[in-house]
mmCIF file of C-alpha atoms and ligand atoms in Angstrom:
data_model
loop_
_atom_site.group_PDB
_atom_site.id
_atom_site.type_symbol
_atom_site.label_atom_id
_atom_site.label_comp_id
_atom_site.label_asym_id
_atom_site.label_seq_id
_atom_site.Cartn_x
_atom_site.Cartn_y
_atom_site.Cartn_z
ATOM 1 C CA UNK A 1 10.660 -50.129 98.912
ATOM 2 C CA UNK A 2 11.659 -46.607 98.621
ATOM 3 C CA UNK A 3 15.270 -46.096 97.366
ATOM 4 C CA UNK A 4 16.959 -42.931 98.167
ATOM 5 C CA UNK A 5 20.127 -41.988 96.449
ATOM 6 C CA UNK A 6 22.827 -39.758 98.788
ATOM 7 C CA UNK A 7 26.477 -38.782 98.314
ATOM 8 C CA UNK A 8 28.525 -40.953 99.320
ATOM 9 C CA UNK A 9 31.478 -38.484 100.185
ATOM 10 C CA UNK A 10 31.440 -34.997 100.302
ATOM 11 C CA UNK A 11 29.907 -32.430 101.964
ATOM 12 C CA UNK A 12 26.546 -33.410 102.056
ATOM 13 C CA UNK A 13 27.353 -37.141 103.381
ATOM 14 C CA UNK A 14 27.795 -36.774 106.817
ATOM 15 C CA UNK A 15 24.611 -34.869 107.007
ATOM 16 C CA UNK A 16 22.004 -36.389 104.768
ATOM 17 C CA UNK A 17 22.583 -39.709 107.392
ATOM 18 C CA UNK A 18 22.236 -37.665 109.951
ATOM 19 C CA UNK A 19 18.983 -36.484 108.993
ATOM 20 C CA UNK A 20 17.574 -40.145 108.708
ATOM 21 C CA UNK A 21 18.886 -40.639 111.949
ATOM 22 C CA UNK A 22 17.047 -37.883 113.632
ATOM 23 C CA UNK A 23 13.454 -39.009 111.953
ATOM 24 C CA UNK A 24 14.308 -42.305 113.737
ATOM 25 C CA UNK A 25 15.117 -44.411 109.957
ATOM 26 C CA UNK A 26 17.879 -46.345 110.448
ATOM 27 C CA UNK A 27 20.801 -46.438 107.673
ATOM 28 C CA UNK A 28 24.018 -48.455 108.282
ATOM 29 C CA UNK A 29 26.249 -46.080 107.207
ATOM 30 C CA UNK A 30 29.263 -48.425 106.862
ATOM 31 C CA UNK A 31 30.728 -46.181 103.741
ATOM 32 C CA UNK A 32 32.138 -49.257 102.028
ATOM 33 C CA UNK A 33 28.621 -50.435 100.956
ATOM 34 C CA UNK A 34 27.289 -49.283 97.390
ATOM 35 C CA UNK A 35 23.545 -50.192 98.557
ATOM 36 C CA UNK A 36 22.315 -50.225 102.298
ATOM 37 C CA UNK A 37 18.566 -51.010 103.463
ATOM 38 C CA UNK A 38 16.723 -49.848 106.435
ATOM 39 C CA UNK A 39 16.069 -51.864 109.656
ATOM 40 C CA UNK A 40 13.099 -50.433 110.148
ATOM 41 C CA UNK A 41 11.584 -48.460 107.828
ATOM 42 C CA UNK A 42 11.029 -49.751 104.164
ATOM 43 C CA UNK A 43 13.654 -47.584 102.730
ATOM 44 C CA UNK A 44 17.536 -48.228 100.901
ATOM 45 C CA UNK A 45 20.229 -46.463 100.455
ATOM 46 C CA UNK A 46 21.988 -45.912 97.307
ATOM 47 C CA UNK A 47 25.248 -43.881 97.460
ATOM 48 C CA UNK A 48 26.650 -42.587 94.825
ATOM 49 C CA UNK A 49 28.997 -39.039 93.637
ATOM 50 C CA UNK A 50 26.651 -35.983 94.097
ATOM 51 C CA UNK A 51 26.672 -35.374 90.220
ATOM 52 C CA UNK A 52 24.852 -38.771 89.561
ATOM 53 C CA UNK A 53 22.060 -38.290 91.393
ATOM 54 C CA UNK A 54 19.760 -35.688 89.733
ATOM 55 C CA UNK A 55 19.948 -38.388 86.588
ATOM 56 C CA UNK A 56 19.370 -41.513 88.698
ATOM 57 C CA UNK A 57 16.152 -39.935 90.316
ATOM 58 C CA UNK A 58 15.051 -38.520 86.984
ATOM 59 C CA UNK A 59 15.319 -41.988 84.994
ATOM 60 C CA UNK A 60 13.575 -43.898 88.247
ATOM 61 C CA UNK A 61 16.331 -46.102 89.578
ATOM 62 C CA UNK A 62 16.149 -44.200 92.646
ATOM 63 C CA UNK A 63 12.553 -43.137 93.989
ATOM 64 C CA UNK A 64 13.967 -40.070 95.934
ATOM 65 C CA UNK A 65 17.508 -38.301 96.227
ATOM 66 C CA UNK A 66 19.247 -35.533 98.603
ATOM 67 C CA UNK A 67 21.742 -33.259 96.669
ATOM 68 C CA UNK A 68 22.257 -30.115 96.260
ATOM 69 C CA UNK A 69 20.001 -27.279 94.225
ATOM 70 C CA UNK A 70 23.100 -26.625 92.428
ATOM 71 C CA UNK A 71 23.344 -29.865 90.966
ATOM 72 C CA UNK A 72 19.676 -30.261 89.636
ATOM 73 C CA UNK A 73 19.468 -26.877 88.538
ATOM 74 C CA UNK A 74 22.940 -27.880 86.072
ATOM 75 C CA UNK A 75 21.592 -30.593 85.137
ATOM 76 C CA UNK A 76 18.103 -29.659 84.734
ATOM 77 C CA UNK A 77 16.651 -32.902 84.947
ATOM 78 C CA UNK A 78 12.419 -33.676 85.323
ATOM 79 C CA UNK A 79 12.460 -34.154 89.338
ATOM 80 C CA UNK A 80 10.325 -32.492 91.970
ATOM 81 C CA UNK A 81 11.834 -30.554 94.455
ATOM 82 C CA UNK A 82 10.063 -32.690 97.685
ATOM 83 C CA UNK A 83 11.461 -30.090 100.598
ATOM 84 C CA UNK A 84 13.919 -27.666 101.414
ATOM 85 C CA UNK A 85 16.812 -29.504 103.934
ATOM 86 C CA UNK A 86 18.343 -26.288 105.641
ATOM 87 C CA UNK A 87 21.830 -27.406 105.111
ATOM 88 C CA UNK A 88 24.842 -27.378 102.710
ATOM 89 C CA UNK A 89 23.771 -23.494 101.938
ATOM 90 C CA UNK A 90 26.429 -21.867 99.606
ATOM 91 C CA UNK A 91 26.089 -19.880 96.536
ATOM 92 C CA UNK A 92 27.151 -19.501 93.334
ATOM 93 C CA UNK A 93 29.295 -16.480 92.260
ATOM 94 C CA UNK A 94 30.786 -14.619 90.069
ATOM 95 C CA UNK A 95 34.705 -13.806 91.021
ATOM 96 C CA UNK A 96 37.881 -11.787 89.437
ATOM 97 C CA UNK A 97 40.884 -11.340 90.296
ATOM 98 C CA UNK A 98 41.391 -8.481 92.902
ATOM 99 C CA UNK A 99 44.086 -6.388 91.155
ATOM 100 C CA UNK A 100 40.866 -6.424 88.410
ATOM 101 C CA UNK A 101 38.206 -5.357 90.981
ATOM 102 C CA UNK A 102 38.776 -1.289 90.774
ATOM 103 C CA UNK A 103 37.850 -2.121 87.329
ATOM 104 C CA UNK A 104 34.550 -3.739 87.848
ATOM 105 C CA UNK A 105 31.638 -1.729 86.974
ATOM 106 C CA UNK A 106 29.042 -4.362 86.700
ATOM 107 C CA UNK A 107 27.994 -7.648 84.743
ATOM 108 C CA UNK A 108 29.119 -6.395 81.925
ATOM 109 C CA UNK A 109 32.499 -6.263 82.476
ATOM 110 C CA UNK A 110 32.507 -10.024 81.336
ATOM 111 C CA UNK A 111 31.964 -9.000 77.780
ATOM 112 C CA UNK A 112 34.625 -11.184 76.092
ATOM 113 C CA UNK A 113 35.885 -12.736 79.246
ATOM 114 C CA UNK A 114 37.211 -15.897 79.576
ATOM 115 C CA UNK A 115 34.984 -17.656 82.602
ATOM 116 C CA UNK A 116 35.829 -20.995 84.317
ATOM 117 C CA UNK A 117 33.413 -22.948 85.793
ATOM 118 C CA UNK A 118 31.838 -26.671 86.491
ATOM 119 C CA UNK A 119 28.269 -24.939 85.880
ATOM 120 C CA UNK A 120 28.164 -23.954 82.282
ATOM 121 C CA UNK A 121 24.327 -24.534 81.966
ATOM 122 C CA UNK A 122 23.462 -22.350 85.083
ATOM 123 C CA UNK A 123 26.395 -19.710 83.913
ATOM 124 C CA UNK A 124 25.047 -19.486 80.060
ATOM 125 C CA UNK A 125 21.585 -18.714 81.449
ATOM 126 C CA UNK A 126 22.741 -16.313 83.855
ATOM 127 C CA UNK A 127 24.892 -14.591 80.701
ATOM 128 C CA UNK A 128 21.962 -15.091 78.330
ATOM 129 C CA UNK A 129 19.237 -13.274 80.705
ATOM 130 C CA UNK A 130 22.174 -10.391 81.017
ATOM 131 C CA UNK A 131 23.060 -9.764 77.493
ATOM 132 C CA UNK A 132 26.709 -10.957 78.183
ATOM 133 C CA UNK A 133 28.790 -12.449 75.563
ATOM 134 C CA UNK A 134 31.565 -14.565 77.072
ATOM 135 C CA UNK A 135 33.184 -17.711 76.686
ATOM 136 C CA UNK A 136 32.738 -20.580 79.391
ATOM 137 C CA UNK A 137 35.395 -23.026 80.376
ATOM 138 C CA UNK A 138 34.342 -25.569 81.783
ATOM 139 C CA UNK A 139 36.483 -27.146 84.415
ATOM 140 C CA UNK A 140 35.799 -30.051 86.743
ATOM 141 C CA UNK A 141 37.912 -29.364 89.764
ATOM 142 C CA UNK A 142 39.931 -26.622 91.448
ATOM 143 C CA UNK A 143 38.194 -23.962 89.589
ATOM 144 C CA UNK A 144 39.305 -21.156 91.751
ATOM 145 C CA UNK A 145 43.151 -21.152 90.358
ATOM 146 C CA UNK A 146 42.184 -20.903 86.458
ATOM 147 C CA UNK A 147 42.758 -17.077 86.851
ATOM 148 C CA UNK A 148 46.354 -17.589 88.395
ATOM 149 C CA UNK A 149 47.161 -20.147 86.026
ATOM 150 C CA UNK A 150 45.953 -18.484 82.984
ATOM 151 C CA UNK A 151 43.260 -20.568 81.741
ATOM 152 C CA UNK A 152 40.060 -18.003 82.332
ATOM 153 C CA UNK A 153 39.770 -14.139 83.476
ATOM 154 C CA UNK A 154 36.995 -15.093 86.188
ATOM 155 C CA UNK A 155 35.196 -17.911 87.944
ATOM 156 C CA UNK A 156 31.635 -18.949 88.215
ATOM 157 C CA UNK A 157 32.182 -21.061 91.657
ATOM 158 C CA UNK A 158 30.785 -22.359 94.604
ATOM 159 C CA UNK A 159 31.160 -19.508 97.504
ATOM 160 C CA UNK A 160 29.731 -20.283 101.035
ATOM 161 C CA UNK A 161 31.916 -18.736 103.739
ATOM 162 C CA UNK A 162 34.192 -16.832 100.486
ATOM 163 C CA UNK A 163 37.510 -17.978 102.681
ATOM 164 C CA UNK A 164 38.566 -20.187 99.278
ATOM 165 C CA UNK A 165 38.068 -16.930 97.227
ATOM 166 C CA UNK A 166 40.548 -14.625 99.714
ATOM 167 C CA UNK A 167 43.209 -17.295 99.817
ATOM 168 C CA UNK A 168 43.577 -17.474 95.998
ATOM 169 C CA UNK A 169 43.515 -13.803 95.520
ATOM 170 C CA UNK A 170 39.727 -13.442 93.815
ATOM 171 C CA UNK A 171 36.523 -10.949 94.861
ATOM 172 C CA UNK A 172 33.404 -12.133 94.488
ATOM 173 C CA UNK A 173 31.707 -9.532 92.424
ATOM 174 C CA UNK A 174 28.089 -11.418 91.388
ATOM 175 C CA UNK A 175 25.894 -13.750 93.361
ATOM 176 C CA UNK A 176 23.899 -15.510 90.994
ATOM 177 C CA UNK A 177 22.549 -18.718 92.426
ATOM 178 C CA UNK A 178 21.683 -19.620 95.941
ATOM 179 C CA UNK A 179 21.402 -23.430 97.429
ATOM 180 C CA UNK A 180 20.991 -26.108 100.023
ATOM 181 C CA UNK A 181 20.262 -29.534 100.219
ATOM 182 C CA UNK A 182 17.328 -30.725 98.457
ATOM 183 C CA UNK A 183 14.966 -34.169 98.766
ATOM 184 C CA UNK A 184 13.969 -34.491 95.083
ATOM 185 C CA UNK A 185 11.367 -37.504 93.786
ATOM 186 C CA UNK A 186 11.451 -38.888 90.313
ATOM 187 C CA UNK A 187 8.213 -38.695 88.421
ATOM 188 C CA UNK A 188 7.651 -42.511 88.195
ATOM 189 C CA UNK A 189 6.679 -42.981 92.100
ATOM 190 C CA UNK A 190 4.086 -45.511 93.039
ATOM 191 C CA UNK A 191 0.909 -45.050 95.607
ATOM 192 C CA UNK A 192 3.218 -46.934 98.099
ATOM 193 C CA UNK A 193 6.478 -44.774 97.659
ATOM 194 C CA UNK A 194 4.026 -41.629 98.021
ATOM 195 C CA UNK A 195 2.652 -43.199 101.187
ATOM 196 C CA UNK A 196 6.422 -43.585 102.387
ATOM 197 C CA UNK A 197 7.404 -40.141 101.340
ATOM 198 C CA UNK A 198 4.290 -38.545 102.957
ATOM 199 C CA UNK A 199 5.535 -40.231 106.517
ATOM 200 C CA UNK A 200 9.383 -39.334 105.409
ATOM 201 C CA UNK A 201 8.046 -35.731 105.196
ATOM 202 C CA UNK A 202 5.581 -35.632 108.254
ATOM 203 C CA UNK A 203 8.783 -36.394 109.992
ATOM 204 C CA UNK A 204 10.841 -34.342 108.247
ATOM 205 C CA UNK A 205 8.556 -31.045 109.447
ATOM 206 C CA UNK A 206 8.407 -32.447 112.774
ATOM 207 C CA UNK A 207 12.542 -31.952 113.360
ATOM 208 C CA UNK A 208 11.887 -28.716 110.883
ATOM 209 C CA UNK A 209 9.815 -27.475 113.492
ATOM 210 C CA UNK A 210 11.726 -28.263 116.431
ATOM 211 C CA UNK A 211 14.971 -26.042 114.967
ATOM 212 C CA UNK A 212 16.140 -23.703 117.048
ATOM 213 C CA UNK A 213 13.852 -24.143 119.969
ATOM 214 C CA UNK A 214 14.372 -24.503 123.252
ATOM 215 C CA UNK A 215 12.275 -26.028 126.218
ATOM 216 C CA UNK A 216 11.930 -23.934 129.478
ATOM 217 C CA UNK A 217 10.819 -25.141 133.032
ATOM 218 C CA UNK A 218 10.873 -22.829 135.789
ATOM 219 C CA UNK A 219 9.092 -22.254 139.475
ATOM 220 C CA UNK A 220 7.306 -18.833 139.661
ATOM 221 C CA UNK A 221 4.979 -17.096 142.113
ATOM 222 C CA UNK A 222 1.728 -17.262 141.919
ATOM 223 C CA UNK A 223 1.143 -14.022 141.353
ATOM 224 C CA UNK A 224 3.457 -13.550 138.412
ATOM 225 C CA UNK A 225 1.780 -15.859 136.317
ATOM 226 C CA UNK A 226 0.004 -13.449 134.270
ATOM 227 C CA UNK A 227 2.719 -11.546 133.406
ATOM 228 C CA UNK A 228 4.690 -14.378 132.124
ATOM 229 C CA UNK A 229 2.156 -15.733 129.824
ATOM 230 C CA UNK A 230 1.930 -12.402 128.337
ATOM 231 C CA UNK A 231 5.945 -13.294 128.068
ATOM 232 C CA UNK A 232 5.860 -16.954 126.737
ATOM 233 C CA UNK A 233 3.196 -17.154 123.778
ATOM 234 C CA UNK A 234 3.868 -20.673 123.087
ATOM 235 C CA UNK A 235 2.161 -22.568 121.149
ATOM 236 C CA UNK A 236 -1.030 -22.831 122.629
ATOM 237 C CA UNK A 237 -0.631 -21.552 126.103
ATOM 238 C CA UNK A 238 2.244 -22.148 128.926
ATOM 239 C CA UNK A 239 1.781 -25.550 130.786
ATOM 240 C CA UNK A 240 1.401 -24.299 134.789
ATOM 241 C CA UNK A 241 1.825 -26.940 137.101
ATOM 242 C CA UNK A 242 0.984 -26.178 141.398
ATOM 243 C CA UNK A 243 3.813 -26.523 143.620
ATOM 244 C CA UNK A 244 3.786 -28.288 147.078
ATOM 245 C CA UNK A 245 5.414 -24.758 148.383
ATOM 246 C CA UNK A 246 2.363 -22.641 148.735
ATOM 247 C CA UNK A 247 2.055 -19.141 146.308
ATOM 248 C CA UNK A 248 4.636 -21.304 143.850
ATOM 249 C CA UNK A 249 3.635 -22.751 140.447
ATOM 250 C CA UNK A 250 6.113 -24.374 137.687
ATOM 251 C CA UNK A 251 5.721 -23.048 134.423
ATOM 252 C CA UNK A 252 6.826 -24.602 131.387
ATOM 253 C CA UNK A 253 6.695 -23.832 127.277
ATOM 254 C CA UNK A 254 8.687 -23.316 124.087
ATOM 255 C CA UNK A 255 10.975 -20.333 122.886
ATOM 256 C CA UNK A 256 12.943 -19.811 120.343
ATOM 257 C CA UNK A 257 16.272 -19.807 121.006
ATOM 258 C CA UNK A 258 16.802 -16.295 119.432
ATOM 259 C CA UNK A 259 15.309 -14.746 121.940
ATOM 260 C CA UNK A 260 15.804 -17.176 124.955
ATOM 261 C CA UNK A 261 17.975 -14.669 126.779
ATOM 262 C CA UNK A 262 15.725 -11.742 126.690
ATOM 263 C CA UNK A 263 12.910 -14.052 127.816
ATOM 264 C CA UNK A 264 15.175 -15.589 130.649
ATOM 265 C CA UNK A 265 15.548 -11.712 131.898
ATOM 266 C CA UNK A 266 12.140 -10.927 131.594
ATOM 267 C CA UNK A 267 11.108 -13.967 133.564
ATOM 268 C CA UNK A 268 13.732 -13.279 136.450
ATOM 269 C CA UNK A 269 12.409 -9.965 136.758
ATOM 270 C CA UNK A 270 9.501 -11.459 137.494
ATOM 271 C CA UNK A 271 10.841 -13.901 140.115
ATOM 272 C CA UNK A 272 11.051 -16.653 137.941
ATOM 273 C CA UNK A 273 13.711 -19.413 139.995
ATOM 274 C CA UNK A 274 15.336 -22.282 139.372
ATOM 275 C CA UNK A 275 14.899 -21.853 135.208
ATOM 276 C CA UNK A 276 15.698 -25.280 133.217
ATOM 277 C CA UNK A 277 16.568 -24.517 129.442
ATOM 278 C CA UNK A 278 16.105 -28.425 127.518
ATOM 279 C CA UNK A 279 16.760 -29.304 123.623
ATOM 280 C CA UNK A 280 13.507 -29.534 122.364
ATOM 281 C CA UNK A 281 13.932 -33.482 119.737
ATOM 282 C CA UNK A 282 10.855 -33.354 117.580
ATOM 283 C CA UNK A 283 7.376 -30.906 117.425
ATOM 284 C CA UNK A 284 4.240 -32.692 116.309
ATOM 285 C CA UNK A 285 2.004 -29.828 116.161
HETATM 286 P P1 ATP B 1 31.262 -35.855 94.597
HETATM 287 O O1 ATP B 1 32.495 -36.647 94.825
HETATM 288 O O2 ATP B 1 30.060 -36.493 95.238
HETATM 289 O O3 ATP B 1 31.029 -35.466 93.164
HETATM 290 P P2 ATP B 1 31.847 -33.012 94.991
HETATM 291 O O4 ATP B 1 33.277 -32.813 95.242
HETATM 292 O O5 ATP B 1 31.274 -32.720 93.642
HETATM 293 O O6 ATP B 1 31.470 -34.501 95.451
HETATM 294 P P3 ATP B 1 31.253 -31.587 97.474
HETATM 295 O O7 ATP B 1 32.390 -30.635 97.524
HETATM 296 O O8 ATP B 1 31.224 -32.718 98.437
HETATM 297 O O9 ATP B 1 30.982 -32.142 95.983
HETATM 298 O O10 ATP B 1 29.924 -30.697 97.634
HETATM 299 C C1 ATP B 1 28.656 -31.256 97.575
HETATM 300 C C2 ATP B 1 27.623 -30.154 97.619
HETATM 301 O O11 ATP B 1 27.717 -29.446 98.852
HETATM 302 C C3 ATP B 1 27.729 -29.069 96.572
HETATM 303 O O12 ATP B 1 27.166 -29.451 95.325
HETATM 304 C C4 ATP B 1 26.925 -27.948 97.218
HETATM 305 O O13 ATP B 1 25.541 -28.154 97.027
HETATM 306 C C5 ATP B 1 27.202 -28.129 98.700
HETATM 307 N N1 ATP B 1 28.151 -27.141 99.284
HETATM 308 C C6 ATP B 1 27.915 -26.385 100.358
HETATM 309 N N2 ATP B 1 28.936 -25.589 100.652
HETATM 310 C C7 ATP B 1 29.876 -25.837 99.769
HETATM 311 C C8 ATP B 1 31.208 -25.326 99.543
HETATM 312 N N3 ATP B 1 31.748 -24.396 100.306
HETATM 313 N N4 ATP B 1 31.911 -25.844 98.514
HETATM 314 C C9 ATP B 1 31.397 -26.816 97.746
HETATM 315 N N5 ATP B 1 30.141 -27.325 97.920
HETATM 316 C C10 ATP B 1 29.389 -26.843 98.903
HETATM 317 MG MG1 MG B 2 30.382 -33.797 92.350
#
């Protein structure tokens, strides 16, 4: 039985069960529970606060874990990072207060700065590799008003839109670390829980994959058929299909949603009718 450890609140909650949901595992999700298991996959979840989980991966009491990069980079624990998760992206910055930014004239302006933060370890490397003597002070919550209430000079904080930053008068002046949600494994896995976690991540790549794609069905003429391969590489060839209607064909294959509209205009320059844009679930390739 693999055991997985999550958060369970925060940030990351909401999608980390999502994400089992989409590879079809099943997680009751009924936030009260400390411990869930799968209906049909041999897999349980363990929630627990996002700080925990580096540590209960790294001593084995959970098999695997999703947290953020953030968090096993602080706490630099033995796990390996399994895949990337493409969500909960932020950063971690340097910040000063704004009435200080005309001032700022690089790193080492925090010579002998006072620096809040709840990432000392990442921040005293980050100093360290730049030469910079200051002191850390380490604070668990609410960072971003030490400056205003006179406990540091700066912040080393989560950023990921900056709105937080604005709103309590700070700049962000160095990025220094960049994140998302990570699936981690503990070093102590067994034959089994690798067989589990090589399905988990065959599954994983298959919704990966299927990101930002789109499906497209459409009738063409016959005649235009070349023309719109040459305008739909997918991923082996377009699917073409014969109409009843004589000279018609329906042609189908994946885009990327990036550039669905400039494909869509392409096509109906072509005489393309009666296009059909579809999710796209999973891609197997
Ligand atoms: P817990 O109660 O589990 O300790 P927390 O308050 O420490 O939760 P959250 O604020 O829920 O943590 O953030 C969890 C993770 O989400 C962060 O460690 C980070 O990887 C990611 N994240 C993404 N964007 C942001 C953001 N704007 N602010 C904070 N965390 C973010
Ligand atoms: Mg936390």
């Amino acid at each position: 039985m693999l055991r997985v450890a999550i958060q369970s609140k925060g940030r990351l909650n909401e999608e980390s069960t999502a994400l089992f949901q989409e590879i079809g595992i099943s997680v009751d999700d009924s936030k009260r529970k400390f411990l869930s298991q799968s209906a049909n996959f041999p897999l349980e979840v363990l929630y627990m606060r996002d700080d925990d989980i580096p540590q209960v991966v790294a001593s084995g009491t959970a098999s695997l874990g999703i947290v953020g990069l953030n968090e096993v980079e602080e706490k630099g624990v033995n796990v390996e990072i399994v895949e990337r998760l493409g969500f909960g992206g932020c950063r971690i910055s340097l910040a000063i207060p704004k009435a200080e930014a005309a001032d700022y004239d690089g790193p080492q302006y925090f010579n002998g700065k006072r620096i809040a933060t709840s990432y000392p370890n990442i921040l005293r490397k980050y100093l360290a590799d730049n030469g910079i003597d200051a002191k850390i002070e380490i604070i668990t919550g609410s960072v971003e008003i030490a400056p205003a209430a006179g406990i540091a000079d700066a912040i080393f904080d989560i950023v990921s839109s900056g709105g937080t930053l604005v709103s309590n008068g700070l700049k962000e002046v160095e990025k220094v670390f960049w994140s998302e949600a990570v699936l981690i494994a503990g070093p102590g896995l067994t034959d089994e829980d690798r067989k589990y976690l090589d399905e988990i991540r065959f599954r994983l790549d298959s919704v990966k994959v299927s990101r930002g794609k789109k499906y497209l069905l459409m009738n063409l003429p016959q005649a235009s058929v070349e023309e719109a391969v040459k305008i739909l590489p997918a991923m082996r060839s377009p699917t073409i299909m014969p109409l009843a209607a004589d000279g018609w064909c329906s042609m189908h294959s994946v885009v990327n949603e990036a550039d669905l509209w400039d494909k869509i205009r392409q096509l109906k320059a072509i005489g393309a009718e009666g296009i059909l844009v579809l999710n796209v679930d999973k891609i197997i390739p």
